[in-house]
mmCIF file of C-alpha atoms in Angstrom:
data_model
loop_
_atom_site.group_PDB
_atom_site.id
_atom_site.type_symbol
_atom_site.label_atom_id
_atom_site.label_comp_id
_atom_site.label_asym_id
_atom_site.label_seq_id
_atom_site.Cartn_x
_atom_site.Cartn_y
_atom_site.Cartn_z
ATOM 1 C CA MET A 793 0.000 0.000 0.000
ATOM 2 C CA THR A 794 1.424 3.370 -1.008
ATOM 3 C CA GLU A 795 1.166 6.147 1.551
ATOM 4 C CA GLN A 796 -0.230 9.435 0.342
ATOM 5 C CA ILE A 797 1.758 12.486 1.397
ATOM 6 C CA SER A 798 -0.557 15.153 2.793
ATOM 7 C CA GLU A 799 -0.600 18.670 1.424
ATOM 8 C CA PHE A 800 0.794 19.914 4.740
ATOM 9 C CA ASP A 801 3.685 17.462 4.495
ATOM 10 C CA GLN A 802 4.340 18.722 0.979
ATOM 11 C CA LEU A 803 4.273 22.325 2.222
ATOM 12 C CA GLY A 804 6.729 21.445 4.967
ATOM 13 C CA GLU A 805 9.065 19.793 2.477
ATOM 14 C CA LEU A 806 8.841 22.793 0.137
ATOM 15 C CA PHE A 807 9.548 25.308 2.913
ATOM 16 C CA SER A 808 12.482 23.223 4.135
ATOM 17 C CA ALA A 809 13.873 22.897 0.607
ATOM 18 C CA GLY A 810 13.454 26.645 0.041
ATOM 19 C CA LEU A 811 15.313 27.476 3.235
ATOM 20 C CA ASN A 812 18.061 25.055 2.245
ATOM 21 C CA LEU A 813 18.457 26.869 -1.081
ATOM 22 C CA TYR A 814 19.116 30.105 0.818
ATOM 23 C CA LEU A 815 21.501 28.430 3.255
ATOM 24 C CA ASN A 816 23.457 26.670 0.507
ATOM 25 C CA TRP A 817 23.780 30.017 -1.282
ATOM 26 C CA ALA A 818 25.029 31.614 1.952
ATOM 27 C CA LYS A 819 27.510 28.760 2.373
ATOM 28 C CA GLN A 820 28.888 29.540 -1.104
ATOM 29 C CA LYS A 821 29.462 33.067 0.213
ATOM 30 C CA GLY A 822 31.453 31.678 3.148
ATOM 31 C CA LEU A 823 28.723 32.118 5.769
ATOM 32 C CA SER A 824 27.167 29.655 8.161
ATOM 33 C CA ALA A 825 23.394 29.697 8.456
ATOM 34 C CA ASN A 826 23.510 31.691 11.682
ATOM 35 C CA GLU A 827 26.044 34.188 10.326
ATOM 36 C CA PHE A 828 23.796 34.688 7.309
ATOM 37 C CA TYR A 829 20.740 35.289 9.507
ATOM 38 C CA VAL A 830 22.516 37.985 11.509
ATOM 39 C CA LEU A 831 24.175 39.800 8.594
ATOM 40 C CA TYR A 832 21.107 39.611 6.378
ATOM 41 C CA ARG A 833 18.781 40.931 9.101
ATOM 42 C CA LEU A 834 21.092 43.815 9.982
ATOM 43 C CA GLY A 835 21.886 44.583 6.349
ATOM 44 C CA LEU A 836 18.267 44.540 5.262
ATOM 45 C CA GLY A 837 16.457 45.812 8.323
ATOM 46 C CA GLY A 838 18.962 47.986 10.129
ATOM 47 C CA ALA A 839 19.554 48.184 13.867
ATOM 48 C CA CYS A 840 17.824 45.637 16.081
ATOM 49 C CA THR A 841 18.359 43.569 19.204
ATOM 50 C CA GLN A 842 19.694 40.039 19.435
ATOM 51 C CA LYS A 843 16.218 39.045 20.596
ATOM 52 C CA ASP A 844 14.711 40.479 17.386
ATOM 53 C CA ILE A 845 17.037 38.332 15.261
ATOM 54 C CA ALA A 846 16.383 35.213 17.340
ATOM 55 C CA GLU A 847 12.617 35.624 17.095
ATOM 56 C CA GLU A 848 12.598 36.501 13.402
ATOM 57 C CA TRP A 849 14.668 33.463 12.406
ATOM 58 C CA SER A 850 13.425 31.094 15.146
ATOM 59 C CA ILE A 851 16.896 30.386 16.479
ATOM 60 C CA PRO A 852 18.076 30.350 20.099
ATOM 61 C CA LYS A 853 19.061 33.731 21.530
ATOM 62 C CA GLN A 854 22.313 32.164 22.792
ATOM 63 C CA THR A 855 23.213 31.175 19.225
ATOM 64 C CA VAL A 856 22.646 34.740 18.051
ATOM 65 C CA SER A 857 24.759 35.964 20.959
ATOM 66 C CA VAL A 858 27.693 33.743 19.948
ATOM 67 C CA VAL A 859 27.572 34.934 16.326
ATOM 68 C CA CYS A 860 27.275 38.572 17.392
ATOM 69 C CA LYS A 861 30.265 38.202 19.704
ATOM 70 C CA GLN A 862 32.337 36.842 16.812
ATOM 71 C CA PHE A 863 31.207 39.692 14.549
ATOM 72 C CA LEU A 864 31.949 42.255 17.267
ATOM 73 C CA GLU A 865 35.493 40.895 17.522
ATOM 74 C CA LYS A 866 35.879 41.151 13.732
ATOM 75 C CA GLY A 867 34.631 44.740 13.841
ATOM 76 C CA TYR A 868 31.446 44.063 11.834
ATOM 77 C CA LEU A 869 28.985 45.102 14.561
ATOM 78 C CA GLN A 870 28.540 47.782 17.163
ATOM 79 C CA TYR A 871 26.153 48.204 20.064
ATOM 80 C CA THR A 872 24.145 51.328 20.739
ATOM 81 C CA LYS A 873 21.747 51.985 23.589
ATOM 82 C CA SER A 874 18.083 52.105 22.724
ATOM 83 C CA SER A 875 16.472 55.517 22.916
ATOM 84 C CA THR A 876 13.360 54.000 24.509
ATOM 85 C CA ASP A 877 14.920 51.509 26.971
ATOM 86 C CA LYS A 878 18.391 52.316 28.324
ATOM 87 C CA ARG A 879 18.905 48.658 29.332
ATOM 88 C CA GLU A 880 18.359 47.476 25.769
ATOM 89 C CA LYS A 881 21.303 47.338 23.363
ATOM 90 C CA LYS A 882 20.709 47.592 19.648
ATOM 91 C CA LEU A 883 23.078 46.034 17.141
ATOM 92 C CA SER A 884 24.035 47.714 13.913
ATOM 93 C CA LEU A 885 26.632 47.189 11.230
ATOM 94 C CA THR A 886 29.859 49.150 11.318
ATOM 95 C CA GLU A 887 31.287 50.497 8.079
ATOM 96 C CA LEU A 888 33.406 47.337 7.851
ATOM 97 C CA GLY A 889 30.319 45.228 8.535
ATOM 98 C CA LYS A 890 28.462 47.021 5.759
ATOM 99 C CA THR A 891 31.247 46.169 3.295
ATOM 100 C CA VAL A 892 30.707 42.498 4.192
ATOM 101 C CA ALA A 893 26.909 42.397 4.511
ATOM 102 C CA MET A 894 25.621 44.756 1.855
ATOM 103 C CA PRO A 895 27.044 42.982 -1.213
ATOM 104 C CA ILE A 896 25.386 39.791 0.041
ATOM 105 C CA VAL A 897 22.075 41.540 0.713
ATOM 106 C CA MET A 898 22.141 43.317 -2.650
ATOM 107 C CA GLU A 899 23.032 40.167 -4.604
ATOM 108 C CA LEU A 900 20.307 38.147 -2.906
ATOM 109 C CA SER A 901 17.785 40.936 -3.447
ATOM 110 C CA ALA A 902 18.653 40.988 -7.159
ATOM 111 C CA ILE A 903 18.207 37.206 -7.376
ATOM 112 C CA GLU A 904 14.856 37.426 -5.585
ATOM 113 C CA GLN A 905 13.739 40.257 -7.886
ATOM 114 C CA ARG A 906 14.601 38.193 -10.951
ATOM 115 C CA ILE A 907 12.689 35.213 -9.544
ATOM 116 C CA ALA A 908 9.674 37.430 -8.773
ATOM 117 C CA GLU A 909 9.650 38.632 -12.381
ATOM 118 C CA GLN A 910 9.959 35.076 -13.714
ATOM 119 C CA PHE A 911 7.212 33.781 -11.432
ATOM 120 C CA GLY A 912 5.001 36.816 -11.935
ATOM 121 C CA LYS A 913 4.637 39.565 -9.341
ATOM 122 C CA GLU A 914 0.858 39.200 -9.179
ATOM 123 C CA GLN A 915 1.119 35.428 -8.740
ATOM 124 C CA LEU A 916 3.725 35.930 -6.022
ATOM 125 C CA SER A 917 1.470 38.402 -4.237
ATOM 126 C CA ASP A 918 -1.457 35.970 -4.445
ATOM 127 C CA LEU A 919 0.735 33.148 -3.147
ATOM 128 C CA LEU A 920 1.886 35.239 -0.181
ATOM 129 C CA ASN A 921 -1.671 36.306 0.646
ATOM 130 C CA ASN A 922 -2.814 32.684 0.549
ATOM 131 C CA LEU A 923 0.092 31.543 2.731
ATOM 132 C CA VAL A 924 -0.688 34.253 5.284
ATOM 133 C CA ARG A 925 -4.325 33.134 5.338
ATOM 134 C CA LEU A 926 -3.293 29.478 5.669
ATOM 135 C CA GLN A 927 -0.910 30.289 8.520
ATOM 136 C CA ARG A 928 -3.607 32.277 10.310
ATOM 137 C CA LEU A 929 -6.079 29.388 9.990
ATOM 138 C CA PHE A 930 -3.461 26.941 11.181
ATOM 139 C CA ALA A 931 -2.685 29.082 14.247
ATOM 140 C CA GLU A 932 -6.361 29.560 15.074
ATOM 141 C CA ASN A 933 -7.075 25.840 14.817
ATOM 142 C CA LEU A 934 -4.060 24.849 16.885
ATOM 143 C CA GLU A 935 -5.132 27.279 19.623
ATOM 144 C CA GLN A 936 -8.598 25.726 19.691
ATOM 145 C CA TRP A 937 -7.398 22.127 19.753
#
């Protein structure tokens, strides 16, 4: 008897494969997955906390801390105090960090733009809207279970 793979299993496999494409690309650039997460987030989104990075990428805060410490030692990052909470430290890229991160961010953005054009921007927008709706339904149903 052949087992049928559910649509949710297929989605999981597709998301995992998609993430692996990004991580293999980062590896070609000489970055580990966690280094990529930190540099990409800071390069794309600007200053943030270690907690922000950990939550956005669903990785342990301690892992982010280790990567940030390494990047601080290399001179890629700097800490600044938050204007709203003096106990909170925000991370940002130094000029040296920008020379490392921004070419990676720009190259990946160009690749993503080309893919969006090939796929169709309207189709991509529809896909994203449907995935958001699916995620919302999934969350609501898990909460009720």
